[in-house]
Amino acid sequence: MSPVWAFVAWLATLAFFAPVAWMVLTSFHQESDAATNPPSLLAPFTLDQYELLLGRDITPYLLNSAMASVISTLLVLALAIPAAYALSIKPVEKWTDVMFFFLSTKFLPVIAALLPIYLIAKDAGMLDNVWTLIVLYTAMNLPIAVWMMRSFLAEVPKEILEAAEVDGAGLPTVLLRIVGPVAMPGVAATALICFIFSWNEFLFAVNLTATNASTAPVFLVGFITNEGLFLARLCAAATLVSLPVLIAGWAAQDKLVRGLSLGAVK
Amino acid sequence: MTTLTPAPRTVRTDPPHRPGKRETPNKWRRRIPLLPALIFTVVVTQLPFVATLVISTFQWNILKPGERHFTGLSNYGFVFTDERLRTAVLNTIALTASVVILSVLLGLGLALLLDRRFPGRGLARTLLITPFLVMPVAAALLWKHAIYNPDYGLLNGTLNAVYRLFGAENGPTIDWLSNSAMPAVIVSLVWQWTPFMMLILLAGLQAQPGDVLEAARVDGASAWQTFCHITLPHLRQYIELGVLLGTIYVVQTFDAVFTITQGGPGSQTTNLPYEIYLTMFRKYEYGEAAAAGVVVVIGAIVIATFALRTIASLFREEVSR
């Protein structure tokens, strides 16, 4: 590629990355250096903001986020893997209809279900409870997971499955020796996507939790007001809560594409 | 290997029919692994919508507890005549259309750049997808405070520095969020969604058959001709997929509106999800909120019908492979 286009590519990249770089840079400054105009780029670095956050405020929120994301991801896998098996390796009748039913639930706007969910949670005494979020996140991610897992399981060569059956291999053997190895990267990718969506979820978290079960995005909402804003601490909190997804997403870029497009693009 | 290669459209989706006595138990054994997921999804996602439908026929404000009663379709009358809701519908359309169109165009440009080899391409790709990975609420706060803030935001700070470079005392102090709230929200969402479009379109570009491109070059086609006649038609399905998935997600935008502008100034940036949220948790008009929710679902079904048709065509090609 000609140097000019390489230059343009890097310029565009840096323009897109600049806000994130700015966020990280500001998070290592003192408040007095963060909120100046023009901003002081080279002010002394400090870990104060992170120490302040982790010292007291943010930790319970991070723990709630971790619990909601990890448990709901495990539940999604437990439900989606058998379902994907029934939809690909030994497909049930009308399996494409079932696939499209799952997908269609993703098209319904969440806001239209919020009110009854709120009322049910309230009546059941389940407001401000992490388990409410876990159930909702499981339902939110299950359709995507079924689609993704099916697309991975569909790659198990039919000939090998048939050969194994002819040789008399039972279901456990087939699953462990043939389906398992092919499906493992798919399981990892599916788990990653479910984790990202749960970790970042906001609408349910902000409306269904109060003090005990609030997740990281709800903690951030405390920074909305303009008065008495702690910019450096906000940037530190934003960096901290984004970090797990950033690391996971950077590490699994290729998987991310396939997951986000429900397995339609490889 | 790609799922998007053209293939015959006719396909058998049902397993071959096997007559015989053992069919029924066998059929059920196959369905068992599917049932937990299916039942869970129906209970948690479908029942609330039925409940919304029921609530939408009630006059129900929790501030007036004694007055809950069946009111038929009058909430729908309200939904279709309310000024605020009409504004919210128009805002939702404007927001979704501009975010999706701009991020697809920018994503296409970036994908074309990143499809070529250049020094540090892998690193550039990693940096480029970062905006999509930042937690949406964190990204929204970052734009609101660190970038748009009139006093110490990056935008005015940069303007200031440029003005000083040319000898002026100080740059302008522009309050971006009051002056142009909608564009400000759109820019922050385009920033977030462009990497997503770039990833899908880059996957499309890299699935291009090399021999066709080679043949075009041998035949003396210019880069522009190759792009218009080979690359763009090949990318069409990927663009459609990006537009549809983007639309589904951007229509539901709540984080950015809630965080950056709270729908304001006035109701300039109030979109449907945010307006319904206000009706529910600020006005406590449950009936009206539910009716608005039902109308949104009907709108979503219209979009989803197109989306499902597109995805079905992609899917059918894969199945018949």
Short mmCIF file of C-alpha atoms in Angstrom, two decimals, chain A residues 1-2 5-6 8-10 12-20 22-23 26 34-39 65 79-80 82-87 90-96 98-120 122 134-136 138-140 142-144 146-147 150-151 154-155 196-197 199-203 206-208 216-218 220-221 223-226 229 231 234-235 237-239 241-242 245-250 253-254 256-257 260-266, chain B residues 1-4 13-15 17 23 27 30-31 33-34 36-38 40-42 44-46 48-49 51-52 55 60 62 106 110 112-114 116-138 141-147 149-154 156-158 160-161 164 190-191 194-196 199-200 203-204 207 238 241 245 248-249 252 254-255 258-259 262 272-274 276-277 280-281 286-287 289-290 293-294 296-297 300-301 304 307-308 311-312 314-315 318-319 321:
data_model
loop_
_atom_site.label_atom_id
_atom_site.label_comp_id
_atom_site.label_asym_id
_atom_site.label_seq_id
_atom_site.Cartn_x
_atom_site.Cartn_y
_atom_site.Cartn_z
CA MET A 1 0.00 0.00 0.00
CA SER A 2 1.27 3.44 -0.82
CA TRP A 5 -2.80 5.52 2.34
CA ALA A 6 -0.89 3.95 5.20
CA VAL A 8 -4.39 8.01 6.24
CA ALA A 9 -5.12 4.65 7.86
CA TRP A 10 -3.00 5.48 10.88
CA ALA A 12 -8.00 7.58 11.19
CA THR A 13 -7.02 4.93 13.69
CA LEU A 14 -5.50 7.47 16.06
CA ALA A 15 -8.54 9.75 15.70
CA PHE A 16 -10.80 6.90 16.79
CA PHE A 17 -8.48 5.88 19.58
CA ALA A 18 -7.88 9.42 20.89
CA PRO A 19 -10.87 9.57 23.28
CA VAL A 20 -9.81 6.28 24.90
CA TRP A 22 -7.44 10.64 26.68
CA MET A 23 -9.53 8.73 29.21
CA THR A 26 -6.57 11.64 32.55
CA ALA A 34 -7.30 17.02 34.80
CA ALA A 35 -9.77 19.89 34.63
CA THR A 36 -7.68 22.62 33.01
CA ASN A 37 -8.09 24.36 29.70
CA PRO A 38 -6.17 23.58 27.60
CA PRO A 39 -5.60 20.27 29.38
CA SER A 65 -20.99 -7.13 37.84
CA LEU A 79 -28.85 -24.09 28.14
CA ALA A 80 -27.44 -23.20 24.71
CA PRO A 82 -27.66 -28.87 24.32
CA ALA A 83 -30.09 -26.73 22.32
CA ALA A 84 -27.50 -26.09 19.62
CA TYR A 85 -26.76 -29.82 19.56
CA ALA A 86 -30.44 -30.54 18.95
CA LEU A 87 -30.50 -27.93 16.20
CA LYS A 90 -29.18 -34.34 15.02
CA PRO A 91 -31.61 -31.63 13.98
CA VAL A 92 -35.17 -31.84 15.25
CA GLU A 93 -38.02 -31.27 12.82
CA LYS A 94 -38.60 -27.66 11.78
CA TRP A 95 -35.31 -26.70 13.38
CA THR A 96 -34.97 -23.57 11.23
CA VAL A 98 -36.92 -22.79 16.16
CA MET A 99 -33.75 -20.90 15.22
CA PHE A 100 -35.79 -17.98 13.93
CA PHE A 101 -37.98 -17.98 17.00
CA PHE A 102 -34.87 -17.55 19.15
CA LEU A 103 -33.58 -14.78 16.92
CA SER A 104 -36.91 -12.94 16.81
CA THR A 105 -36.81 -12.46 20.58
CA LYS A 106 -33.67 -10.35 20.08
CA PHE A 107 -35.58 -7.94 17.85
CA LEU A 108 -38.13 -7.04 20.50
CA PRO A 109 -37.15 -3.82 22.26
CA VAL A 110 -36.19 -4.48 25.85
CA ILE A 111 -37.87 -1.26 27.02
CA ALA A 112 -41.30 -2.73 26.20
CA ALA A 113 -40.74 -5.59 28.63
CA LEU A 114 -39.24 -3.52 31.43
CA LEU A 115 -42.50 -2.55 33.15
CA PRO A 116 -43.93 -6.06 33.71
CA ILE A 117 -40.47 -7.31 34.70
CA TYR A 118 -40.21 -4.48 37.21
CA LEU A 119 -43.67 -5.20 38.62
CA ILE A 120 -43.04 -8.95 38.87
CA LYS A 122 -41.29 -5.95 42.95
CA ILE A 134 -28.74 -13.09 36.27
CA VAL A 135 -32.06 -14.47 35.01
CA LEU A 136 -32.59 -11.50 32.69
CA THR A 138 -29.39 -15.29 30.66
CA ALA A 139 -32.57 -14.67 28.66
CA MET A 140 -30.96 -11.73 26.88
CA LEU A 142 -29.44 -17.17 25.15
CA PRO A 143 -30.70 -16.56 21.57
CA ILE A 144 -27.33 -15.20 20.44
CA VAL A 146 -27.83 -20.67 20.42
CA TRP A 147 -27.12 -19.12 17.02
CA ARG A 150 -25.14 -23.88 16.16
CA SER A 151 -22.84 -22.28 13.62
CA ALA A 154 -22.50 -27.27 12.16
CA GLU A 155 -18.81 -27.49 11.32
CA ILE A 196 -19.37 -8.64 27.23
CA PHE A 197 -23.11 -8.02 26.82
CA TRP A 199 -20.95 -6.76 31.80
CA ASN A 200 -22.03 -3.70 29.77
CA GLU A 201 -25.82 -3.98 30.32
CA PHE A 202 -27.39 -0.84 31.72
CA LEU A 203 -31.18 -0.59 31.31
CA VAL A 206 -30.23 0.90 36.57
CA ASN A 207 -33.95 0.26 36.92
CA LEU A 208 -34.04 -2.96 38.91
CA ALA A 216 -20.50 -1.23 37.50
CA PRO A 217 -22.49 0.82 34.91
CA VAL A 218 -24.80 1.98 37.71
CA LEU A 220 -20.73 5.27 36.78
CA VAL A 221 -24.12 6.97 36.59
CA PHE A 223 -20.88 10.91 37.59
CA ILE A 224 -23.66 12.32 35.38
CA THR A 225 -24.01 15.69 37.05
CA ASN A 226 -21.77 18.57 36.02
CA LEU A 229 -17.40 16.64 38.95
CA LEU A 231 -13.03 14.22 36.07
CA LEU A 234 -14.47 9.44 36.44
CA CYS A 235 -11.79 8.56 33.89
CA ALA A 237 -13.60 4.45 36.96
CA ALA A 238 -14.43 4.35 33.23
CA THR A 239 -11.06 2.74 32.49
CA VAL A 241 -14.90 -0.96 34.37
CA SER A 242 -14.01 -1.19 30.67
CA VAL A 245 -14.03 -6.34 28.17
CA LEU A 246 -11.12 -4.52 26.52
CA ILE A 247 -8.67 -7.28 27.38
CA ALA A 248 -11.06 -10.04 26.36
CA GLY A 249 -12.00 -8.27 23.12
CA TRP A 250 -8.43 -7.51 22.12
CA GLN A 253 -10.72 -10.19 17.82
CA ASP A 254 -11.47 -12.83 15.18
CA LEU A 256 -15.63 -11.35 18.10
CA VAL A 257 -16.59 -10.78 14.45
CA LEU A 260 -21.36 -10.42 16.75
CA SER A 261 -22.71 -11.45 13.37
CA LEU A 262 -24.35 -14.53 14.96
CA GLY A 263 -22.05 -16.83 13.04
CA ALA A 264 -23.21 -15.56 9.63
CA VAL A 265 -19.78 -14.11 8.87
CA LYS A 266 -16.53 -15.93 9.48
CA MET B 1 -14.30 -20.84 3.86
CA THR B 2 -17.26 -18.57 3.96
CA THR B 3 -20.94 -18.94 4.60
CA LEU B 4 -21.77 -16.26 2.10
CA THR B 13 -34.54 -28.17 6.17
CA ASP B 14 -36.43 -31.06 7.70
CA PRO B 15 -34.69 -34.33 8.35
CA HIS B 17 -39.22 -38.54 7.18
CA GLU B 23 -40.62 -42.53 15.43
CA LYS B 27 -38.51 -37.55 18.06
CA ARG B 30 -34.15 -35.46 20.10
CA ARG B 31 -36.22 -32.59 21.40
CA PRO B 33 -31.92 -31.07 24.82
CA LEU B 34 -33.76 -28.21 23.17
CA PRO B 36 -34.88 -26.14 28.62
CA ALA B 37 -33.61 -23.30 26.42
CA LEU B 38 -36.92 -23.00 24.59
CA PHE B 40 -36.78 -20.52 29.49
CA THR B 41 -36.85 -18.14 26.53
CA VAL B 42 -40.63 -18.27 26.19
CA VAL B 44 -38.70 -14.84 30.38
CA THR B 45 -39.06 -13.00 27.06
CA GLN B 46 -42.59 -13.63 25.80
CA PRO B 48 -43.62 -9.91 29.82
CA PHE B 49 -44.82 -8.77 26.42
CA ALA B 51 -48.29 -8.56 30.36
CA THR B 52 -47.39 -5.29 28.64
CA ILE B 55 -51.34 -3.33 31.16
CA TRP B 60 -52.98 3.04 35.83
CA ILE B 62 -49.33 4.49 40.84
CA LEU B 106 -16.93 5.20 7.89
CA LEU B 110 -11.69 1.90 7.42
CA LEU B 112 -10.89 -0.84 2.81
CA LEU B 113 -7.82 0.76 4.40
CA LEU B 114 -7.21 -2.12 6.79
CA ARG B 116 -4.32 -3.65 2.61
CA ARG B 117 -0.98 -4.44 4.17
CA PHE B 118 0.81 -1.58 5.90
CA PRO B 119 3.24 -1.26 8.80
CA GLY B 120 1.50 -1.90 12.11
CA ARG B 121 -1.77 -3.07 10.59
CA GLY B 122 -2.48 -5.50 13.42
CA LEU B 123 -1.96 -2.82 16.03
CA ALA B 124 -4.12 -0.34 14.08
CA ARG B 125 -6.95 -2.88 13.97
CA THR B 126 -6.69 -3.48 17.69
CA LEU B 127 -6.79 0.24 18.46
CA LEU B 128 -9.68 0.75 16.05
CA ILE B 129 -12.01 -1.77 17.66
CA THR B 130 -11.42 -0.28 21.10
CA PRO B 131 -14.34 2.22 21.00
CA PHE B 132 -16.72 -0.69 20.52
CA LEU B 133 -15.34 -2.47 23.59
CA VAL B 134 -15.48 0.45 26.02
CA MET B 135 -18.52 0.08 28.29
CA PRO B 136 -21.31 2.18 26.67
CA VAL B 137 -22.10 4.10 29.85
CA ALA B 138 -18.40 4.82 30.36
CA LEU B 141 -19.73 9.84 30.26
CA LEU B 142 -16.36 10.21 28.59
CA TRP B 143 -17.94 12.14 25.70
CA LYS B 144 -20.13 14.21 27.99
CA HIS B 145 -17.40 15.34 30.38
CA ALA B 146 -13.95 14.77 28.90
CA ILE B 147 -14.81 15.84 25.34
CA ASN B 149 -17.51 19.95 28.41
CA PRO B 150 -17.31 23.70 27.62
CA ASP B 151 -14.69 24.47 30.28
CA TYR B 152 -12.21 21.62 30.25
CA GLY B 153 -13.38 19.28 27.47
CA LEU B 154 -10.97 18.03 24.84
CA ASN B 156 -12.68 23.22 23.39
CA GLY B 157 -9.23 22.53 24.81
CA THR B 158 -7.95 21.71 21.32
CA ASN B 160 -8.10 26.84 22.58
CA ALA B 161 -4.63 25.49 21.88
CA ARG B 164 -3.19 30.35 21.06
CA VAL B 190 -21.01 6.75 15.44
CA TRP B 191 -17.66 6.59 17.22
CA THR B 194 -18.04 2.35 13.34
CA PRO B 195 -15.62 -0.35 14.61
CA PHE B 196 -18.46 -2.89 14.60
CA LEU B 199 -15.15 -5.63 11.61
CA ILE B 200 -18.05 -7.08 9.61
CA ALA B 203 -14.47 -9.98 7.23
CA GLY B 204 -16.38 -9.52 3.96
CA ALA B 207 -13.60 -13.44 2.06
CA TYR B 238 -22.22 -7.90 4.58
CA LEU B 241 -26.08 -7.53 7.76
CA LEU B 245 -27.79 -5.60 13.26
CA ILE B 248 -31.69 -3.37 15.91
CA TYR B 249 -29.21 -2.18 18.51
CA GLN B 252 -32.86 0.64 21.44
CA PHE B 254 -30.82 4.13 26.10
CA ASP B 255 -27.39 4.44 27.75
CA PHE B 258 -29.78 8.77 29.60
CA THR B 259 -26.16 9.65 30.31
CA GLN B 262 -31.13 13.11 29.68
CA LEU B 272 -38.55 6.31 22.30
CA PRO B 273 -36.83 4.09 24.86
CA TYR B 274 -35.99 7.13 26.97
CA ILE B 276 -41.07 5.32 27.70
CA TYR B 277 -38.66 5.17 30.63
CA MET B 280 -42.81 4.72 33.57
CA PHE B 281 -40.45 5.95 36.27
CA TYR B 286 -47.98 2.58 33.64
CA GLY B 287 -50.85 2.23 31.14
CA ALA B 289 -45.94 3.50 29.03
CA ALA B 290 -47.19 0.01 28.22
CA GLY B 293 -44.16 -0.08 24.43
CA VAL B 294 -46.64 -2.09 22.38
CA VAL B 296 -42.62 0.17 19.66
CA VAL B 297 -42.89 -3.60 19.44
CA ALA B 300 -39.79 -3.47 15.71
CA ILE B 301 -41.73 -6.34 14.12
CA ALA B 304 -37.48 -7.47 12.12
CA ALA B 307 -34.04 -8.37 9.04
CA LEU B 308 -35.19 -11.98 9.37
CA ILE B 311 -30.65 -13.32 7.65
CA ALA B 312 -32.78 -16.22 6.37
CA LEU B 314 -27.74 -15.88 4.35
CA PHE B 315 -28.67 -18.81 6.51
CA GLU B 318 -25.11 -21.90 4.56
CA VAL B 319 -27.48 -24.76 5.23
CA ARG B 321 -23.72 -25.78 1.44
#
